[in-house]
PDB file of C-alpha atoms in Angstrom:
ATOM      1  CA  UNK A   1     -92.597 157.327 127.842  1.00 45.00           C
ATOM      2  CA  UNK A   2     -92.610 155.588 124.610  1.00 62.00           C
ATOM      3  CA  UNK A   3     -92.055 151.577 124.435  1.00 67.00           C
ATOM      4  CA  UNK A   4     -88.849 151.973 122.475  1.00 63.00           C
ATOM      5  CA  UNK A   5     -87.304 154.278 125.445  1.00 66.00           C
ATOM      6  CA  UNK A   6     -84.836 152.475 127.754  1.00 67.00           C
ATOM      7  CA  UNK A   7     -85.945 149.515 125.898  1.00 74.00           C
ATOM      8  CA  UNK A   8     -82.785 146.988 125.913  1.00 81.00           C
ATOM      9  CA  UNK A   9     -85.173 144.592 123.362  1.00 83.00           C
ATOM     10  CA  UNK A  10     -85.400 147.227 120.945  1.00 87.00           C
ATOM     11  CA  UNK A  11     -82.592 149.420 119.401  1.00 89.00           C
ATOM     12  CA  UNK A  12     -83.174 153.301 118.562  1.00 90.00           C
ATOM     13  CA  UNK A  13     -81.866 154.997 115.689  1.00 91.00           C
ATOM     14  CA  UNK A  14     -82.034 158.953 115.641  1.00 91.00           C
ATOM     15  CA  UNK A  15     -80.520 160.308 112.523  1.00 91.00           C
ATOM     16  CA  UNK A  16     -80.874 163.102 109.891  1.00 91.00           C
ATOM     17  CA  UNK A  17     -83.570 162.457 106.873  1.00 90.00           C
ATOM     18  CA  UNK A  18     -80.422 162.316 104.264  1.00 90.00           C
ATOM     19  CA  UNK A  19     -80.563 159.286 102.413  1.00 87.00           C
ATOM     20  CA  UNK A  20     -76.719 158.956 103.467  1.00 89.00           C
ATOM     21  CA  UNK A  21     -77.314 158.942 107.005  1.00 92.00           C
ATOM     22  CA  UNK A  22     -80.467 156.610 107.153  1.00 91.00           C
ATOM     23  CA  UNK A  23     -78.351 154.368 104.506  1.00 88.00           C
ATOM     24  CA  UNK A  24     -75.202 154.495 106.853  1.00 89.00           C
ATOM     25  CA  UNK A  25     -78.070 153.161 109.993  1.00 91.00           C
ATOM     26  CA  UNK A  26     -79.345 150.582 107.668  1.00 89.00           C
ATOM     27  CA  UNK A  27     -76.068 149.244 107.029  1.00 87.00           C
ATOM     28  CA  UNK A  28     -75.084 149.184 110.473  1.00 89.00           C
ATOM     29  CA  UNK A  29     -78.352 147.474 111.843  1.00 88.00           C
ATOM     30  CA  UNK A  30     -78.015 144.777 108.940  1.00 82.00           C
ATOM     31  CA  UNK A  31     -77.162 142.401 111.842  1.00 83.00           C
ATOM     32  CA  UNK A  32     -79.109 143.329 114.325  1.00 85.00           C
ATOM     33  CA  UNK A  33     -81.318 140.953 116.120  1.00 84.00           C
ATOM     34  CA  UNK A  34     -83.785 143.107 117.638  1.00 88.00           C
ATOM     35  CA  UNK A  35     -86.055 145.473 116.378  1.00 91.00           C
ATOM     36  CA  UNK A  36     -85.293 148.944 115.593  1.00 91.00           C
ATOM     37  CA  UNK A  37     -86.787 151.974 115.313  1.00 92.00           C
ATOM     38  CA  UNK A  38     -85.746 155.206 113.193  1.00 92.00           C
ATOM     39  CA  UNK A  39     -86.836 158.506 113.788  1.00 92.00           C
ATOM     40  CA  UNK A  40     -85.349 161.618 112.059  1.00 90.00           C
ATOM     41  CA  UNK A  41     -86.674 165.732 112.754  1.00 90.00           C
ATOM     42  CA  UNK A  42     -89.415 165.179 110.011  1.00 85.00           C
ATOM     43  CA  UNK A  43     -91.412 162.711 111.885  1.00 85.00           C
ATOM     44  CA  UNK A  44     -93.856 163.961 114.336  1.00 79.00           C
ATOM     45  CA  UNK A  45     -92.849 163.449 117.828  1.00 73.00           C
ATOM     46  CA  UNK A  46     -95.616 160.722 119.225  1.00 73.00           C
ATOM     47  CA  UNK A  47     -96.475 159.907 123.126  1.00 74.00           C
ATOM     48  CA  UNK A  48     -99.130 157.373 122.494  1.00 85.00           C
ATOM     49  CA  UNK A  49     -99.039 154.389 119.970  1.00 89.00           C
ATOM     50  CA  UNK A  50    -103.122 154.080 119.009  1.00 93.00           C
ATOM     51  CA  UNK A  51    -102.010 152.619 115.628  1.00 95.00           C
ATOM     52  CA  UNK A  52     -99.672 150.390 113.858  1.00 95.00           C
ATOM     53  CA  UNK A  53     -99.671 150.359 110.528  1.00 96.00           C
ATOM     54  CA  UNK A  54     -98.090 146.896 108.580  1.00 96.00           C
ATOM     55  CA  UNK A  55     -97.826 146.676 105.146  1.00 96.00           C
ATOM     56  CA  UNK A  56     -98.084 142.700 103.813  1.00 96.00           C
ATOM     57  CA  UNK A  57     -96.002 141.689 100.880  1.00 93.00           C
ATOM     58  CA  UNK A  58     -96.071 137.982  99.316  1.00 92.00           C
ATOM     59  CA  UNK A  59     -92.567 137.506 100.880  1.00 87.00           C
ATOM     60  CA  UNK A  60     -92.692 134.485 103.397  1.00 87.00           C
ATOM     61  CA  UNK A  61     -90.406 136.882 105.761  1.00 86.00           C
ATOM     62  CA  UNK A  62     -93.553 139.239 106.459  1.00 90.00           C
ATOM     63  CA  UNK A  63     -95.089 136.904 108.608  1.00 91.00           C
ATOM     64  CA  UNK A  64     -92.310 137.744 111.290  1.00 88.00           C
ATOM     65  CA  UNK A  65     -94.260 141.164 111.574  1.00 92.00           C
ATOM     66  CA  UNK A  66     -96.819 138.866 113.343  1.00 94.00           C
ATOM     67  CA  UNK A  67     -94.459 138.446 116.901  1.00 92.00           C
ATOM     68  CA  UNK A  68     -93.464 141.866 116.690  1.00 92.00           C
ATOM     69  CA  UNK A  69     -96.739 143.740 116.237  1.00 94.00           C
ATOM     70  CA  UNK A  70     -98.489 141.659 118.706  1.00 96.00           C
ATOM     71  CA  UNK A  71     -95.835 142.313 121.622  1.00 92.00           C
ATOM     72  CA  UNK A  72     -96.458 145.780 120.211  1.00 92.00           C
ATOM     73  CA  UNK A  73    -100.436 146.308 120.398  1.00 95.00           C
ATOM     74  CA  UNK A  74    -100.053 144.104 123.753  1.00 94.00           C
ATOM     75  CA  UNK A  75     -98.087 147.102 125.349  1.00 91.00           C
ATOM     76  CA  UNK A  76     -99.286 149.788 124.025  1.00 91.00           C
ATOM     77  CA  UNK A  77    -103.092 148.937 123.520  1.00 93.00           C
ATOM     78  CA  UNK A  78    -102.929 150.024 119.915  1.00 95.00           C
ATOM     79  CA  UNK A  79    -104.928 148.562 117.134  1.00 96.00           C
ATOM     80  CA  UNK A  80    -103.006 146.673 114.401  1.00 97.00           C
ATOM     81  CA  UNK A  81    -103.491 147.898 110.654  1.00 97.00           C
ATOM     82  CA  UNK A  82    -102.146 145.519 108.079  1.00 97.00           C
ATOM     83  CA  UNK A  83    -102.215 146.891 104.774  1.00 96.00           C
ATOM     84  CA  UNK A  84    -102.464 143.616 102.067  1.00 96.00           C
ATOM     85  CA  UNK A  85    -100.469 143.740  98.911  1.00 95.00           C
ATOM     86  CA  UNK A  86    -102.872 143.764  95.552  1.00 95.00           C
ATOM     87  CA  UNK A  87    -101.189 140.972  94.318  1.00 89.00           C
ATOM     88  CA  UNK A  88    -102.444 138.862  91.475  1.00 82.00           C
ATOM     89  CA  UNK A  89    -101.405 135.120  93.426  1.00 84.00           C
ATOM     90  CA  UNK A  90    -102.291 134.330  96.892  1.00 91.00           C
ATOM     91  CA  UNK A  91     -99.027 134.389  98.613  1.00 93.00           C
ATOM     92  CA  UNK A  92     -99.806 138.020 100.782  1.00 94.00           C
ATOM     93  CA  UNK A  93    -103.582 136.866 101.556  1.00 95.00           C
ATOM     94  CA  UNK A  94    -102.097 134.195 103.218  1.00 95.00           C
ATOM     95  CA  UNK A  95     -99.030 136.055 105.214  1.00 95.00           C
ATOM     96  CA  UNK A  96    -102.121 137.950 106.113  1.00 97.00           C
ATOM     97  CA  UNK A  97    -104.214 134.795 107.451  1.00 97.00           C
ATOM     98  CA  UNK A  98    -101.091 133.703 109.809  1.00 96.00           C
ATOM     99  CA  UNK A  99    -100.492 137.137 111.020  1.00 97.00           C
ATOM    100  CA  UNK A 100    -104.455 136.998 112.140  1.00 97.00           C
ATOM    101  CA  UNK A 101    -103.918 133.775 113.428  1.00 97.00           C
ATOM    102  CA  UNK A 102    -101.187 134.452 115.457  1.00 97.00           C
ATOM    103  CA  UNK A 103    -102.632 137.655 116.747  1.00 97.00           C
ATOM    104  CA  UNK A 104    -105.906 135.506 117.706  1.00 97.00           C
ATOM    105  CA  UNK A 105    -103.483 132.856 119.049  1.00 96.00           C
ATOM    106  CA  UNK A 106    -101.770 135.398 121.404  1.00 96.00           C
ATOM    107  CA  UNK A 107    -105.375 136.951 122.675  1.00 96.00           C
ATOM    108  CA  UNK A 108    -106.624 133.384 123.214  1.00 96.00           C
ATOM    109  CA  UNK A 109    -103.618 132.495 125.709  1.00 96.00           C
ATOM    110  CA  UNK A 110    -103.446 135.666 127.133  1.00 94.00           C
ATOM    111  CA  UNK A 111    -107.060 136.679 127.597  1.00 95.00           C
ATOM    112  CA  UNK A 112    -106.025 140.338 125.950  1.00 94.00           C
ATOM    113  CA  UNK A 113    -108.132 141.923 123.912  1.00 94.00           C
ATOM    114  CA  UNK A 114    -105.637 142.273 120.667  1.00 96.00           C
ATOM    115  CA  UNK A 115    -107.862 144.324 117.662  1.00 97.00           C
ATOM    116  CA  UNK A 116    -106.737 144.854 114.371  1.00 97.00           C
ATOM    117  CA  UNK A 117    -108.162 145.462 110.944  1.00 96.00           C
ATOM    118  CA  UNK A 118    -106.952 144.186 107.539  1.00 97.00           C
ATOM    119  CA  UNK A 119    -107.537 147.371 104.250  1.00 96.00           C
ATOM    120  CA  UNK A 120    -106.593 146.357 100.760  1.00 95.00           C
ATOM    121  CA  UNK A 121    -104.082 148.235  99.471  1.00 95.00           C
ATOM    122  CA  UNK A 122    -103.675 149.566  95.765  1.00 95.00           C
ATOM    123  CA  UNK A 123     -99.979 148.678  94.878  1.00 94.00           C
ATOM    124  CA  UNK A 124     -98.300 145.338  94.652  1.00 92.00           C
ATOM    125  CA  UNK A 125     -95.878 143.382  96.802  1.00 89.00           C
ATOM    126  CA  UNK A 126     -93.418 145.200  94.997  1.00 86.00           C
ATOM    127  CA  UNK A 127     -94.309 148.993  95.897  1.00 88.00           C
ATOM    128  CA  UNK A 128     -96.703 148.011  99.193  1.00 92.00           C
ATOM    129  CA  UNK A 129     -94.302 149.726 101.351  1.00 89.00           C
ATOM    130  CA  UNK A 130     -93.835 152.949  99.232  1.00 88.00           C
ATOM    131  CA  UNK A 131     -98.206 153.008  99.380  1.00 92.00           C
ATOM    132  CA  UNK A 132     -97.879 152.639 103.044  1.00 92.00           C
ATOM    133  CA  UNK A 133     -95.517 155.820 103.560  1.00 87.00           C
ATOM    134  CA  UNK A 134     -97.607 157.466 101.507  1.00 87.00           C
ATOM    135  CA  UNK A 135    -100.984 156.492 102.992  1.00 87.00           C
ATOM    136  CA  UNK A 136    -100.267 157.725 106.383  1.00 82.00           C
ATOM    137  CA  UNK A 137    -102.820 160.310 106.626  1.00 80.00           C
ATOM    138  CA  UNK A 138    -105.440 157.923 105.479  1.00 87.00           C
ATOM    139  CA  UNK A 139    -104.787 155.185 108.690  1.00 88.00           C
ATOM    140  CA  UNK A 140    -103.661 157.739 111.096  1.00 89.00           C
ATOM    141  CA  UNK A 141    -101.045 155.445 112.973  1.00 91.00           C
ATOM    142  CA  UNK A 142     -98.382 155.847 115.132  1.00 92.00           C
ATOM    143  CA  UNK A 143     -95.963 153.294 113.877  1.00 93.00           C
ATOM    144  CA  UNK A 144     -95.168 151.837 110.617  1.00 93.00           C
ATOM    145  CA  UNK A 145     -93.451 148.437 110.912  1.00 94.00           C
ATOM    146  CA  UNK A 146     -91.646 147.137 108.021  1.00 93.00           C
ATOM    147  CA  UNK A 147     -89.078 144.292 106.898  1.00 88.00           C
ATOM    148  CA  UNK A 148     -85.273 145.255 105.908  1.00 86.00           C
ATOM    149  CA  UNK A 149     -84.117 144.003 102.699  1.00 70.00           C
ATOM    150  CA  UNK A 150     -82.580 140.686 103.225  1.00 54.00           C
ATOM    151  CA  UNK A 151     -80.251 140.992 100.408  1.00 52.00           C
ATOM    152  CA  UNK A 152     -79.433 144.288  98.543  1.00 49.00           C
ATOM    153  CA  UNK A 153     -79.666 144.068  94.945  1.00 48.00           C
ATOM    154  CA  UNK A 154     -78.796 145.960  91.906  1.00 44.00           C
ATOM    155  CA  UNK A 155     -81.251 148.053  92.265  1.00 48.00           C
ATOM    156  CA  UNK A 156     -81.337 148.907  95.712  1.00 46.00           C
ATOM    157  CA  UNK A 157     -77.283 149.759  95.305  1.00 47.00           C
ATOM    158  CA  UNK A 158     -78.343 151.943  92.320  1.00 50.00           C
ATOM    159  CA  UNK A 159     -81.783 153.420  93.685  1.00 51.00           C
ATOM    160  CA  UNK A 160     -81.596 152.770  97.506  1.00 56.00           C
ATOM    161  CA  UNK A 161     -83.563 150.262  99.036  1.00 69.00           C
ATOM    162  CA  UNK A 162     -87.093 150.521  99.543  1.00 79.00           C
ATOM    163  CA  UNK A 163     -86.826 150.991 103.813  1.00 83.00           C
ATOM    164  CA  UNK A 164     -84.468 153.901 103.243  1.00 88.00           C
ATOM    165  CA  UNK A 165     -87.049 155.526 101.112  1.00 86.00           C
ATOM    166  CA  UNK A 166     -90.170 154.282 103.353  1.00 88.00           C
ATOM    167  CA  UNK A 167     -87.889 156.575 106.180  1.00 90.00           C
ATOM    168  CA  UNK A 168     -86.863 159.724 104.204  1.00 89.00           C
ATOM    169  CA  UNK A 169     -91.026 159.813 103.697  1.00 87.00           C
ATOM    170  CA  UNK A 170     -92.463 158.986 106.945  1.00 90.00           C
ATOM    171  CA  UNK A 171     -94.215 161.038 109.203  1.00 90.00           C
ATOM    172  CA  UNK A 172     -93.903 158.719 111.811  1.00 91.00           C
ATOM    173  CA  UNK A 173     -91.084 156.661 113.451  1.00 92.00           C
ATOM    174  CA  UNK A 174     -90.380 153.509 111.021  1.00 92.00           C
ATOM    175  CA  UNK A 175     -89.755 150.382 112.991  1.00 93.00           C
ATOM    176  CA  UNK A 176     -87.854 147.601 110.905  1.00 92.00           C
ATOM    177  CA  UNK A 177     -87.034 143.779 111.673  1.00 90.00           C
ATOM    178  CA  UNK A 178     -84.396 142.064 109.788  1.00 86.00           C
ATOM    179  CA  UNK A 179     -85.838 138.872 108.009  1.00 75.00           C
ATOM    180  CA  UNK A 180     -83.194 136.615 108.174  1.00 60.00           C
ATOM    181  CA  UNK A 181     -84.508 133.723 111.058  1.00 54.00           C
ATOM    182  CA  UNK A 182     -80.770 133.675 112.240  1.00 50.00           C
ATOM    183  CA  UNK A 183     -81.040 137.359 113.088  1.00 42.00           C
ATOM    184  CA  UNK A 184     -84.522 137.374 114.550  1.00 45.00           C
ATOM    185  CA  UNK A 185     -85.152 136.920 118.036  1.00 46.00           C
ATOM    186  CA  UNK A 186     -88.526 138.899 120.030  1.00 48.00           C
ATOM    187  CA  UNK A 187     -88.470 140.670 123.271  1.00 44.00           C
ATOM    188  CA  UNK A 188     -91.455 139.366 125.476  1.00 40.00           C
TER     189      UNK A 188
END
């Protein structure tokens, strides 16, 4: 039985891989203050989480991937993979360095062995999401975790937003967390 399976703490999506029906999800989970987890008939059907792949943007809302992953690789034993933006500034090296540190936090307290790894990726903040769909075969997880858009822009009313696209490509089941701190609340 997968974690997300009669899981109250974390909402399932099943839809069709038609950018109108993962749109009409998205827009209906904007609120939501739980995680929750897409899966569409493309995506491989998966028992066992080994690996979670998280990409790391420069946005200050990534580091809410932290909580989530941990309670993740704490129930499921799997290793955490967080893929860094190749950013120019130092905004995703350090989302990175409080993810680790509240990953080593959580070990210390709990006396759980938590492991994780940390691979550079090639793209930017901008397009780190779009590498990590794409990348799949290359870190052979389970699980890609992403943020939602906070706010949709021009561009993600004209082109879609990047977690819509991130689904349509995946392999795997896309879990996403809304960034907003007055939607976010963790189930552990």
């Amino acid at each position: 039985m997968l974690i997300w399976e009669n899981n109250e703490d974390i909402r399932l999506v099943t839809c069709a891989n038609t950018r109108r029906e993962i749109q009409h999800h998205l827009n209906d989970c904007r609120e939501e203050r739980r995680p929750y987890v897409f899966i569409t008939p493309t995506m491989r059907s998966i028992e066992i989480i080994r690996r979670i792949l998280v990409p790391v943007s420069m946005l200050e809302e990534e580091v809410y991937k932290a909580e989530i992953c941990t309670y993740l690789a704490r129930k499921t034993g799997a290793k955490i993979v967080l893929l860094k933006a190749n950013d120019y500034g130092s905004k995703a090296q350090l989302n990175i360095n409080k993810i680790i540190t509240h990953i080593r936090q959580v070990a210390e307290r709990t006396g759980e062995k938590i492991e994780y790894e940390v691979h550079e990726g090639q793209k930017d903040s901008f397009a780190i999401n779009r590498e990590a769909s794409e990348r799949q075969r290359d870190f052979g997880h389970q699980l890609l975790l992403l943020t939602a858009s906070r706010e949709y822009g021009l561009d993600d009313w004209l082109f879609g937003p990047q977690e819509r696209k991130a689904i349509q490509r995946s392999l795997v089941p896309v879990m996403l967390i809304n960034p907003r701190a007055d939607l976010f609340s963790l189930c552990d």
